[in-house]
Tab-separated table of C-alpha atoms in Angstrom:
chain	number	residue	atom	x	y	z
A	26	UNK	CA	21.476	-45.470	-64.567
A	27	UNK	CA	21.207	-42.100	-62.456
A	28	UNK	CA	24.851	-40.340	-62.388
A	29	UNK	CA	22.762	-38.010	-59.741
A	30	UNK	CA	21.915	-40.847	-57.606
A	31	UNK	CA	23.181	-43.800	-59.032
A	32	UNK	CA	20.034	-46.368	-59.137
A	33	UNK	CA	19.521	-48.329	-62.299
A	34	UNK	CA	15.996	-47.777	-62.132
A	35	UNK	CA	15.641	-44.217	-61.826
A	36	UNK	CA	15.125	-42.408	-65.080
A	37	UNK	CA	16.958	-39.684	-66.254
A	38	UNK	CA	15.254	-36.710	-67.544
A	39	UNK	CA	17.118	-33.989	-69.385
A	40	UNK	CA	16.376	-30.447	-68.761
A	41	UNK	CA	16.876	-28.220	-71.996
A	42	UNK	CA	18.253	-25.242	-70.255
A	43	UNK	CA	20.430	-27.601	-68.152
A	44	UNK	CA	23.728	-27.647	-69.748
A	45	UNK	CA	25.492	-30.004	-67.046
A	46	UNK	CA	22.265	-32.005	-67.800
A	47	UNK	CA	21.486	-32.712	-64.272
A	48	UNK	CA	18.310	-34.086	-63.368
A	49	UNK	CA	15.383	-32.541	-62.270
A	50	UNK	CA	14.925	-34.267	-58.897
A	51	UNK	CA	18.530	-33.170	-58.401
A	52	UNK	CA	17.399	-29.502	-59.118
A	53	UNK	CA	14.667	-30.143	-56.853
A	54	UNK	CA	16.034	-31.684	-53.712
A	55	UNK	CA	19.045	-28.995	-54.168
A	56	UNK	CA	15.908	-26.226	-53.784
A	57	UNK	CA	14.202	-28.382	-51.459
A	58	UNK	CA	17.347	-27.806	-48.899
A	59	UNK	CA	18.112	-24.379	-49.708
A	60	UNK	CA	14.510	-23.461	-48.784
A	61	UNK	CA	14.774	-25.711	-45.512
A	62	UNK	CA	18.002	-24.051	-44.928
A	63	UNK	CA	16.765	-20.326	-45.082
A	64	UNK	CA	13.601	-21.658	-42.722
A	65	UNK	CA	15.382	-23.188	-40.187
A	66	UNK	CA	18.107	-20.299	-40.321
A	67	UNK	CA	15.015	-17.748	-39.922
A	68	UNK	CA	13.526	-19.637	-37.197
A	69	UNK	CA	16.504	-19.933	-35.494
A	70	UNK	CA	17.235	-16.564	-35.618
A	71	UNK	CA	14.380	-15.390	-34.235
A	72	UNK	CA	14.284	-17.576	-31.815
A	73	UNK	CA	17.695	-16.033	-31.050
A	74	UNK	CA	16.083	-12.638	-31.136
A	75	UNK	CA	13.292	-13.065	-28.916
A	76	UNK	CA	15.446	-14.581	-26.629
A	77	UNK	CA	17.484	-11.838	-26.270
A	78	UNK	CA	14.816	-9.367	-26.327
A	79	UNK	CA	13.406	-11.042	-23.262
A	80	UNK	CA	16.682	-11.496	-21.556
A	81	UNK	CA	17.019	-7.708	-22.140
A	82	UNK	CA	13.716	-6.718	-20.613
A	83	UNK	CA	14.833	-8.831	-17.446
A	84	UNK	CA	18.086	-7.168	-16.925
A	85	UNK	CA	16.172	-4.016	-17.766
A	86	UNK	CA	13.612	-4.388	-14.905
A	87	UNK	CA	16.343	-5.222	-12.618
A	88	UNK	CA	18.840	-2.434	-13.477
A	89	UNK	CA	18.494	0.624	-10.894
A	90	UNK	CA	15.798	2.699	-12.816
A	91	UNK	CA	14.784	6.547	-12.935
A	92	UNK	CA	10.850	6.463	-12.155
A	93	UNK	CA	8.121	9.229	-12.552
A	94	UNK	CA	7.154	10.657	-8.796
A	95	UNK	CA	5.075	13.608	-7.782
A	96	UNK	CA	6.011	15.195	-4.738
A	97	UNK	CA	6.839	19.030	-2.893
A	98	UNK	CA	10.079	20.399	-2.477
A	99	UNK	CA	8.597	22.939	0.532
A	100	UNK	CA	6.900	22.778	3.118
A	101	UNK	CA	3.768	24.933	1.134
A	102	UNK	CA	3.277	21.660	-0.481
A	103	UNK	CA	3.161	22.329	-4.567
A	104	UNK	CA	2.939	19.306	-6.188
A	105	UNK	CA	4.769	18.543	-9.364
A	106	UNK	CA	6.021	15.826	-11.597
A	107	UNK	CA	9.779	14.998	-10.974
A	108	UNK	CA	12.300	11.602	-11.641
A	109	UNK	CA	13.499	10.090	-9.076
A	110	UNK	CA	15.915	6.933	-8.614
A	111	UNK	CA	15.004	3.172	-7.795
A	112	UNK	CA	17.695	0.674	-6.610
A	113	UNK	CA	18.784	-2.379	-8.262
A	114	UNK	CA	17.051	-5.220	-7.645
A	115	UNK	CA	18.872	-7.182	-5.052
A	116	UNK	CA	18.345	-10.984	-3.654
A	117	UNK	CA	15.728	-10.073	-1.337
A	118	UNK	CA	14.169	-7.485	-3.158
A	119	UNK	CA	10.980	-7.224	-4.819
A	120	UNK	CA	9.787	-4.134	-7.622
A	121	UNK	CA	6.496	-3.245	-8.169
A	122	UNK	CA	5.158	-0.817	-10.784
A	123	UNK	CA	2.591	0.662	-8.366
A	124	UNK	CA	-1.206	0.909	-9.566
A	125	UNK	CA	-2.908	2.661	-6.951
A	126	UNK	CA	-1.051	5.111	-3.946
A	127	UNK	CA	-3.314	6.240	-1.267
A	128	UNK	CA	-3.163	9.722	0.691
A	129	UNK	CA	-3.019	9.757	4.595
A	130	UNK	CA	-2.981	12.947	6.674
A	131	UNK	CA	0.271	11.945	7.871
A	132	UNK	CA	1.611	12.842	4.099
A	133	UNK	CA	0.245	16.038	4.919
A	134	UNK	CA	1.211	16.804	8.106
A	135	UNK	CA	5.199	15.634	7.143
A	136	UNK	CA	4.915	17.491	3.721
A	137	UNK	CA	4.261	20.535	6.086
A	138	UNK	CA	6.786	20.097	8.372
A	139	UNK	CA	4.489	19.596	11.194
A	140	UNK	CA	6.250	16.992	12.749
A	141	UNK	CA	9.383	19.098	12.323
A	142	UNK	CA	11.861	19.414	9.083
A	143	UNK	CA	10.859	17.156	6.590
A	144	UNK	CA	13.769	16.473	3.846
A	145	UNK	CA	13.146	18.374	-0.044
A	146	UNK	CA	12.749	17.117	-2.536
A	147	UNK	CA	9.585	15.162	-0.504
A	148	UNK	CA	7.620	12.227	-2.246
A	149	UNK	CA	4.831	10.992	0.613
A	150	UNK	CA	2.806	7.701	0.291
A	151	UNK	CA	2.874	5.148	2.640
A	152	UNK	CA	-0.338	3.223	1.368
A	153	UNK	CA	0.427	1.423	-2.117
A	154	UNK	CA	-0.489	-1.688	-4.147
A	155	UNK	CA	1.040	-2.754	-6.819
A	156	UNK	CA	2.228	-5.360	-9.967
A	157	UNK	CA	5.062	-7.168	-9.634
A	158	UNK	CA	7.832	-6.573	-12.523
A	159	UNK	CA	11.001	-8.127	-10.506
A	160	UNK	CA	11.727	-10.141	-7.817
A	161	UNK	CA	15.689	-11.034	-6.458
A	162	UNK	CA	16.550	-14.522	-6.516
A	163	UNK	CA	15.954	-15.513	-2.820
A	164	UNK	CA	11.934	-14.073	-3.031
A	165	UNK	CA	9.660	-17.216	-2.256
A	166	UNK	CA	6.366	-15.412	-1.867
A	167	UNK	CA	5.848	-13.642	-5.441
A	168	UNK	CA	6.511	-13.672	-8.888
A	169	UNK	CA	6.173	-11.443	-11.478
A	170	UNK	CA	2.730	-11.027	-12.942
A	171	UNK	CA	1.847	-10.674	-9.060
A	172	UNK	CA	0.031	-8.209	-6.670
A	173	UNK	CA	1.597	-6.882	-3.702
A	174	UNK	CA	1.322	-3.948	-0.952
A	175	UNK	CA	3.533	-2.100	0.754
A	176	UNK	CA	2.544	0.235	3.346
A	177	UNK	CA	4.205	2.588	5.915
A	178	UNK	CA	7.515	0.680	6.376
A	179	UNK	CA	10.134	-0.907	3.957
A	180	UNK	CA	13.153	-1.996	6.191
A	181	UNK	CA	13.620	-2.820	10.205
A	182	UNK	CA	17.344	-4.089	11.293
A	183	UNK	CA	15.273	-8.225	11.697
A	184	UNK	CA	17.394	-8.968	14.863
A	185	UNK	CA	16.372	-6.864	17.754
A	186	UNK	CA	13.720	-7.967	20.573
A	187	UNK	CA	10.817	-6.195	18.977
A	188	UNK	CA	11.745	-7.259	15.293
A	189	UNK	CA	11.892	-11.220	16.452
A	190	UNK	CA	8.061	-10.225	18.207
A	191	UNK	CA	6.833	-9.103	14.458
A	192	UNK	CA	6.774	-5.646	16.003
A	193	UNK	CA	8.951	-4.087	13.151
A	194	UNK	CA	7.249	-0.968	13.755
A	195	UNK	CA	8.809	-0.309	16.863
A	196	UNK	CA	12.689	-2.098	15.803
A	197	UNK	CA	15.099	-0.689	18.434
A	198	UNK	CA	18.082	-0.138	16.061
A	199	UNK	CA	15.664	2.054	13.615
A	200	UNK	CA	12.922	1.340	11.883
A	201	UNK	CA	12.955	2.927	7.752
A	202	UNK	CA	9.647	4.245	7.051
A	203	UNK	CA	8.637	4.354	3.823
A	204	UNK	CA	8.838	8.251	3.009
A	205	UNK	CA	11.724	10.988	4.267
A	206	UNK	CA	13.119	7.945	6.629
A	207	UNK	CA	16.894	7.194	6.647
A	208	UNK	CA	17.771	5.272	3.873
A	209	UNK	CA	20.258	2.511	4.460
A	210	UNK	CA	20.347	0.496	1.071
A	211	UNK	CA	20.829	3.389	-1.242
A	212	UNK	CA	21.388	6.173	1.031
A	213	UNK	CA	20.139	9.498	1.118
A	214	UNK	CA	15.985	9.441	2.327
A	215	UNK	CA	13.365	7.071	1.057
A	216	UNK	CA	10.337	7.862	-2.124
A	217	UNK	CA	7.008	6.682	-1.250
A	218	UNK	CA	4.243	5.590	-3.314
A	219	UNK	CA	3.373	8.503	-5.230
A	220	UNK	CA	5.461	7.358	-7.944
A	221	UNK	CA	5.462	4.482	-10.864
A	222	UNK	CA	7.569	1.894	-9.158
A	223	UNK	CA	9.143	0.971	-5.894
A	224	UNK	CA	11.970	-1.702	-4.988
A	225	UNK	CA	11.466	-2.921	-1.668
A	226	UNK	CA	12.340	-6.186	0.614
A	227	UNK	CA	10.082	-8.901	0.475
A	228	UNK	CA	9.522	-9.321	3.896
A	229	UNK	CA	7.583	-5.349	3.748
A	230	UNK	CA	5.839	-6.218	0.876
A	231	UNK	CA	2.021	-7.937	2.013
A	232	UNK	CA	0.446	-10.306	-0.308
A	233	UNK	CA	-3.158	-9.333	-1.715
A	234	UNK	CA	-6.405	-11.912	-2.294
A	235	UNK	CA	-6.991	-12.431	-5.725
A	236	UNK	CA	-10.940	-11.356	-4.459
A	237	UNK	CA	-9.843	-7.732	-3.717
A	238	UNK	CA	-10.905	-4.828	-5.703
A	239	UNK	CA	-7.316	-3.292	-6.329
A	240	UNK	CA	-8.496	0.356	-6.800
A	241	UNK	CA	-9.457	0.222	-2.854
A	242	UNK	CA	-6.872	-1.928	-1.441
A	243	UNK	CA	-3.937	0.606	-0.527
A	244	UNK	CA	-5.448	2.005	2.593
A	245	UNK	CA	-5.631	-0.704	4.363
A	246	UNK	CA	-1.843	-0.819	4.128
A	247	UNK	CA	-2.076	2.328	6.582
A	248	UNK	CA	-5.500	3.403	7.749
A	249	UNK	CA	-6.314	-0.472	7.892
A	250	UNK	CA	-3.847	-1.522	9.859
A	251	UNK	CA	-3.665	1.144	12.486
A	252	UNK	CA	-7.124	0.702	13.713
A	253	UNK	CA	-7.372	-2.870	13.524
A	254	UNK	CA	-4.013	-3.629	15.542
A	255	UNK	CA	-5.532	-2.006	18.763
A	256	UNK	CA	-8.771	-4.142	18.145
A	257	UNK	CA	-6.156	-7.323	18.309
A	258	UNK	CA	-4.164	-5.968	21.601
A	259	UNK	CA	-6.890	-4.994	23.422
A	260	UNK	CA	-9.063	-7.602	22.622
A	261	UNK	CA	-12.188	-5.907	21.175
A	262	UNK	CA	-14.880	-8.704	21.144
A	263	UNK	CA	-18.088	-9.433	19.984
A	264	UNK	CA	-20.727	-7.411	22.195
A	265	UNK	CA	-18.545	-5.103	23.232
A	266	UNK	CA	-19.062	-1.203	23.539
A	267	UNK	CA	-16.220	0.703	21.354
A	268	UNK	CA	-16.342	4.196	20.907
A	269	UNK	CA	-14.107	5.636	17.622
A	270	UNK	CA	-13.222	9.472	17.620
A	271	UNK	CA	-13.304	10.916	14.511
A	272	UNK	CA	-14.803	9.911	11.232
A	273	UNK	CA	-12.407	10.463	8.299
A	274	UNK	CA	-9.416	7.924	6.673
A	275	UNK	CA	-8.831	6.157	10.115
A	276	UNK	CA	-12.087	6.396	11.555
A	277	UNK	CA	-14.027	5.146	8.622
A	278	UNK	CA	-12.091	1.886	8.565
A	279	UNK	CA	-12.289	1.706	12.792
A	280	UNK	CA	-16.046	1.824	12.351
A	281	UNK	CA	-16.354	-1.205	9.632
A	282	UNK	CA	-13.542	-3.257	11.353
A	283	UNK	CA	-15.518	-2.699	14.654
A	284	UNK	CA	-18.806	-3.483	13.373
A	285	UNK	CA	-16.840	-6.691	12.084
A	286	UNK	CA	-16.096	-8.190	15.353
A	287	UNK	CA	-19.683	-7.482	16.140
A	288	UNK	CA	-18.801	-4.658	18.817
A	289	UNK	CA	-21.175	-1.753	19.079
A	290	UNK	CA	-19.895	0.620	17.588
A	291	UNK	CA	-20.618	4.539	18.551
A	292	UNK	CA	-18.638	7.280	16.040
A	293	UNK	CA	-17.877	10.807	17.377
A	294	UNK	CA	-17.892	13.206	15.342
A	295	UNK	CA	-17.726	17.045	14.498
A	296	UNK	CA	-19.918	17.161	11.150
A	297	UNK	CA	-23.514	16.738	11.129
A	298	UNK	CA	-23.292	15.179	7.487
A	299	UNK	CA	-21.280	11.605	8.362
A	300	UNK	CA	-23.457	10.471	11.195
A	301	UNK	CA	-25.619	8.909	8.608
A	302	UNK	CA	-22.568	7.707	7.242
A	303	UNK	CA	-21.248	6.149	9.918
A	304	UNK	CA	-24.207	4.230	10.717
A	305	UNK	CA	-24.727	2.744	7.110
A	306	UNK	CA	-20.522	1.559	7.765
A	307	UNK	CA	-22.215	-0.457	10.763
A	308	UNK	CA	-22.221	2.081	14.007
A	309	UNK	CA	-25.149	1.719	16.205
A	310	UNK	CA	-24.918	5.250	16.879
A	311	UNK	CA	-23.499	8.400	16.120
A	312	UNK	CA	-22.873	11.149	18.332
A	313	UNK	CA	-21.753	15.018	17.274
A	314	UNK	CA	-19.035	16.316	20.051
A	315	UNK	CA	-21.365	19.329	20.633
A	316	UNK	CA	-23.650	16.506	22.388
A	317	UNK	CA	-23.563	17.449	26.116
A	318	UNK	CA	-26.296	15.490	26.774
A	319	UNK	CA	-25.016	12.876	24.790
A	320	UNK	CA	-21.518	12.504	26.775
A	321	UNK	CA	-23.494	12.460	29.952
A	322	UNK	CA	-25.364	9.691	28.815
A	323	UNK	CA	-22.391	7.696	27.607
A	324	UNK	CA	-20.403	8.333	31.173
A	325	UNK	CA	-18.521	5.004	31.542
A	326	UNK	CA	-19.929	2.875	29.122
A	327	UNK	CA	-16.908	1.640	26.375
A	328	UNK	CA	-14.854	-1.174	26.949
A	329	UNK	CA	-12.518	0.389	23.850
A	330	UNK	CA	-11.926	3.820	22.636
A	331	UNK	CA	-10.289	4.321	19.770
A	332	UNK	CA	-9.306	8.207	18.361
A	333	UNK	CA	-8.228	8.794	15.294
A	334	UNK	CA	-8.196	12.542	15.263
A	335	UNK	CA	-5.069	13.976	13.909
A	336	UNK	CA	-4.739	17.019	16.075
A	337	UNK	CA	-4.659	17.821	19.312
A	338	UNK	CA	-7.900	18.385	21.168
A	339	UNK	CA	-9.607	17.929	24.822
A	340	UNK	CA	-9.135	14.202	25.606
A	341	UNK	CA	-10.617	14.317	29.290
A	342	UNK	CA	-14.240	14.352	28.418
A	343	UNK	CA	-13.612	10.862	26.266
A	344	UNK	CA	-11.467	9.505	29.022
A	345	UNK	CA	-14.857	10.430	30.994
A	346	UNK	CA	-16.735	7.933	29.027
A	347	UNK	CA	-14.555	4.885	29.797
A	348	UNK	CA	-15.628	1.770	31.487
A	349	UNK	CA	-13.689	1.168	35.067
A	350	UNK	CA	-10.277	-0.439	34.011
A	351	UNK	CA	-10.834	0.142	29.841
A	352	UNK	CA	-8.431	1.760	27.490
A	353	UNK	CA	-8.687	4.880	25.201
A	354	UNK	CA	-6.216	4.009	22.151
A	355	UNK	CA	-4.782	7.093	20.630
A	356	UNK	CA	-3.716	6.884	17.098
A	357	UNK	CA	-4.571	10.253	15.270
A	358	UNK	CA	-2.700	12.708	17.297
A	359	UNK	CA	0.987	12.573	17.470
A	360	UNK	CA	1.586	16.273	18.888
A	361	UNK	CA	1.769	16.721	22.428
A	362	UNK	CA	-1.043	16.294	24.716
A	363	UNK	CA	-2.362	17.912	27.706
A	364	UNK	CA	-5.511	18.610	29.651
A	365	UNK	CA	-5.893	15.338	30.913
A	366	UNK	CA	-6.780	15.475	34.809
A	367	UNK	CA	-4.611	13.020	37.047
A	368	UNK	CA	-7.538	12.342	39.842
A	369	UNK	CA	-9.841	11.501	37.000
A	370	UNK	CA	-7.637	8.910	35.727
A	371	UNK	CA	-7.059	7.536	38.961
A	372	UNK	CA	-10.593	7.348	39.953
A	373	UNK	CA	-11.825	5.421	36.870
A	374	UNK	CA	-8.267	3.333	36.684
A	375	UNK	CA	-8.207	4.285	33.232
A	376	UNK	CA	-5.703	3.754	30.654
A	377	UNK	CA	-4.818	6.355	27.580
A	378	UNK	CA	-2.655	4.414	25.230
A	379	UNK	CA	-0.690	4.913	21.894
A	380	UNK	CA	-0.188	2.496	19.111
A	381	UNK	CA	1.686	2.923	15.983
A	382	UNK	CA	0.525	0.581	12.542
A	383	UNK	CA	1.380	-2.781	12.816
A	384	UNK	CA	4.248	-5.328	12.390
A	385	UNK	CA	4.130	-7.497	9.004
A	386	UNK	CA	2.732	-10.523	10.407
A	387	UNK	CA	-0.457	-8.325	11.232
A	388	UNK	CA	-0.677	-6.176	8.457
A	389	UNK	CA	-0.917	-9.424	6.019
A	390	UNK	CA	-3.603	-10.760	8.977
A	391	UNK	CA	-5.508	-7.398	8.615
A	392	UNK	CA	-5.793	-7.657	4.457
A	393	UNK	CA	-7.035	-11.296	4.645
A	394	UNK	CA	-9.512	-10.041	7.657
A	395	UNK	CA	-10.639	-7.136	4.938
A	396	UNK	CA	-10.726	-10.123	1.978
A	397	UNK	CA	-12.730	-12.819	4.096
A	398	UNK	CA	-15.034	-10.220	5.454
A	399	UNK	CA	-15.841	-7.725	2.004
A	400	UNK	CA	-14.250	-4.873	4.134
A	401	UNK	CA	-12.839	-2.230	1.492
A	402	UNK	CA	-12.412	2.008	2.331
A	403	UNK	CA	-14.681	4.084	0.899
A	404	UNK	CA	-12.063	5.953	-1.647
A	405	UNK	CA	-12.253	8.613	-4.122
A	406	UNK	CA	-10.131	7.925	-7.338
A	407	UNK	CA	-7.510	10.806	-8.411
A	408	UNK	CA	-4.860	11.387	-10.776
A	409	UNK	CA	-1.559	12.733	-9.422
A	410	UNK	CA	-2.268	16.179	-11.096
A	411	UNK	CA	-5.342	16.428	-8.328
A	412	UNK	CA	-3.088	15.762	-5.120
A	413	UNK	CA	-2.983	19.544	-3.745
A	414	UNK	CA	-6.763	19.631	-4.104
A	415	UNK	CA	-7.267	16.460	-2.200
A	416	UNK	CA	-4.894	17.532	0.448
A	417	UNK	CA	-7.060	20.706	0.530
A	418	UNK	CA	-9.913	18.836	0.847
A	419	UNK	CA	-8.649	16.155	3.466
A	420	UNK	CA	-7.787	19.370	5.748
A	421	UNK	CA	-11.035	20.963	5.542
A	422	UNK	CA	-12.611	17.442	6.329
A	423	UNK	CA	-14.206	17.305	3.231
A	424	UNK	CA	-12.810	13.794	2.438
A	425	UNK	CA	-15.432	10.918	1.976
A	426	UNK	CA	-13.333	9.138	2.984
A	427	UNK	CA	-10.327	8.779	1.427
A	428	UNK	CA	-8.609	9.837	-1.723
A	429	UNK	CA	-6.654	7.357	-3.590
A	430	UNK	CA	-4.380	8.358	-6.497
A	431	UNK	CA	-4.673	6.199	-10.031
A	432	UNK	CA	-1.084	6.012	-11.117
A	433	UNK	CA	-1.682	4.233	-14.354
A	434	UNK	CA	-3.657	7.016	-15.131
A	435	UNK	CA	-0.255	9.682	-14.762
């Protein structure tokens, strides 16, 4: 009988260099466990490792973080590389490590001070799109591994009159725009996209169709959104005359969201070389402001004008070209206007109107307009170290048609 394992029928073998003269199956189930032992041990342990590594990572990309930014700390606008600090991700919050940032002459004009002191040190960008790294734990609407955009606003105080009417653009208590705006989370004055990563509440962050080229998303976020939300108030429909002012960031997108609610479209414009341009974007014509003939022609013929020109200039003459009772949207020029003649007005019961962006609700309606109809800006792709040359370029109205920075590529 087996002392080892006590069964008559097992047979003993002796092992020469086994002084206790245990058996070999002995030896071998003994080796058998050890070896079990040390796998399961390893396993375990790593399991315990990458565990922990990915519980790390989480509490990582929810920790407040210091992010790469580019922006000015002057109103002469140099551009340079600088660290700047995100919030914690809170409950409501989502953080994105942003892919592409857009540039809008309204990062211009603030780095400049034209709209009066801006805040050093300055980091513009109101038109982003990004990946989702972190969401709070009362986001419904993305996940990490998701695509999101953010555009020119990232908090409104949710309770007033115009918030409940998805006008968060116009909140009564304050809205926080997404650059040099009051910041009442952290404090201080809010970064904008020209940066690796932004924390922002869900509610300002848009989703994006999985059908969108990402690389020419972000200015709809901005340039999008402020041409088609004056399409939506007013009304534009299909056979209508609208007239856009301007052909550059704004006016580009105006012309291809016109031409997509099948208005005819006519583009204004002071550079001989876009008025081919504008009619392969879907404008019927194309008219240069040194036109007279032109503007005679057109004497009270638009249903819709829209002008995206960012600086001041003679507004009567468009007025001039206005249907009885039809509106010339203004939402270029944010200086102060004059020259317009009263009796004109009266006479042709026109309307000059302002609009600002749009609330949430419309800016996620505008993207999904963009998705379901292959609408996209026409974009030039820069790296952040190119931003005072695009600026440059943007001023001298050189931009075709609008210069988006690559931040993966920083």
């Amino acid at each position: 009988m087996c002392e080892a394992c006590k069964n008559k029928a097992h047979t003993v073998e002796k092992s020469v260099s086994d002084p206790e003269n245990k058996s070999r199956r002995e030896f071998m189930a003994n080796g058998a466990k050890i070896a079990a032992g040390v796998g399961l041990t390893t396993a375990f342990g790593a399991g315990l490792t990458a565990g922990a590594s990915e519980a790390q990572a989480k509490d990582n990309a929810m920790a407040e973080s210091t992010v790469r930014a580019w922006g000015a700390d002057s109103k002469e606008g140099h551009f340079h590389p600088m660290d700047i600090k995100r919030r914690a991700v809170g409950p409501n919050d989502v953080k994105m490590d942003i892919l592409f940032a857009g540039i809008c002459h309204s990062d211009i004009h603030t780095v400049h001070s034209d709209w009066g002191p801006a805040h050093y040190p300055l980091v513009p960008g109101h038109e982003m799109v990004g990946r989702v790294v972190a969401v709070g734990s009362n986001v419904t609407r993305f996940k990490v591994g998701d695509v999101g955009g953010v555009g020119c606003m990232v908090d409104s105080c949710g309770v007033c009159e115009n918030c409940k009417a998805d006008r968060e653009q116009n909140c009564l208590n304050g809205t926080t725009f997404t650059y040099d705006s009051e910041d009442k989370v952290s404090g201080g004055f809010t970064y904008g996209g020209y940066s690796k990563a932004i924390v922002v509440k869900e509610h300002f962050v848009v989703n994006i169709p999985d059908n969108m080229d990402l690389s020419r998303v972000a200015p709809i976020m901005c340039a999008g959104i402020t041409t088609f939300s004056p399409m939506q108030h007013w009304e534009l429909m299909k056979g209508q005359n609208l007239a856009v002012i301007g052909l550059g960031g704004l006016g580009h997108m105006a012309v291809k969201l016109g031409a997509a609610h099948g208005a005819n479209v006519t583009v204004f414009t002071t550079t001989q070389d876009k008025m081919a341009d504008a009619k392969k974007m879907g404008a019927k014509e194309a008219v240069l402001w040194s036109d007279e003939a032109a503007f005679k022609r057109y004497q009270a013929s638009f249903d819709l004008m829209i002008s995206t020109v960012p600086v001041p200039f003679k507004i009567q003459p468009f007025l001039n070209l206005l249907k009885l009772d039809a509106t010339l949207v203004n939402v270029g020029d944010l200086f102060d206007m004059d020259g317009i003649n009263g009796m004109a007005l009266a006479f042709g019961r026109h309307s000059l109107a302002g609009s600002m962006i749009g609330g949430m609700k419309e800016t996620q309606a505008v993207v999904d307009y963009c998705a379901s109809h292959n609408i996209a800006p026409d974009v030039e792709i820069i790296k952040p170290s190119e931003i005072e040359r695009a600026y440059q370029s943007v001023v001298n109205k050189e931009a075709r048609y609008r210069f988006v920075i690559d931040m993966q590529n920083a």
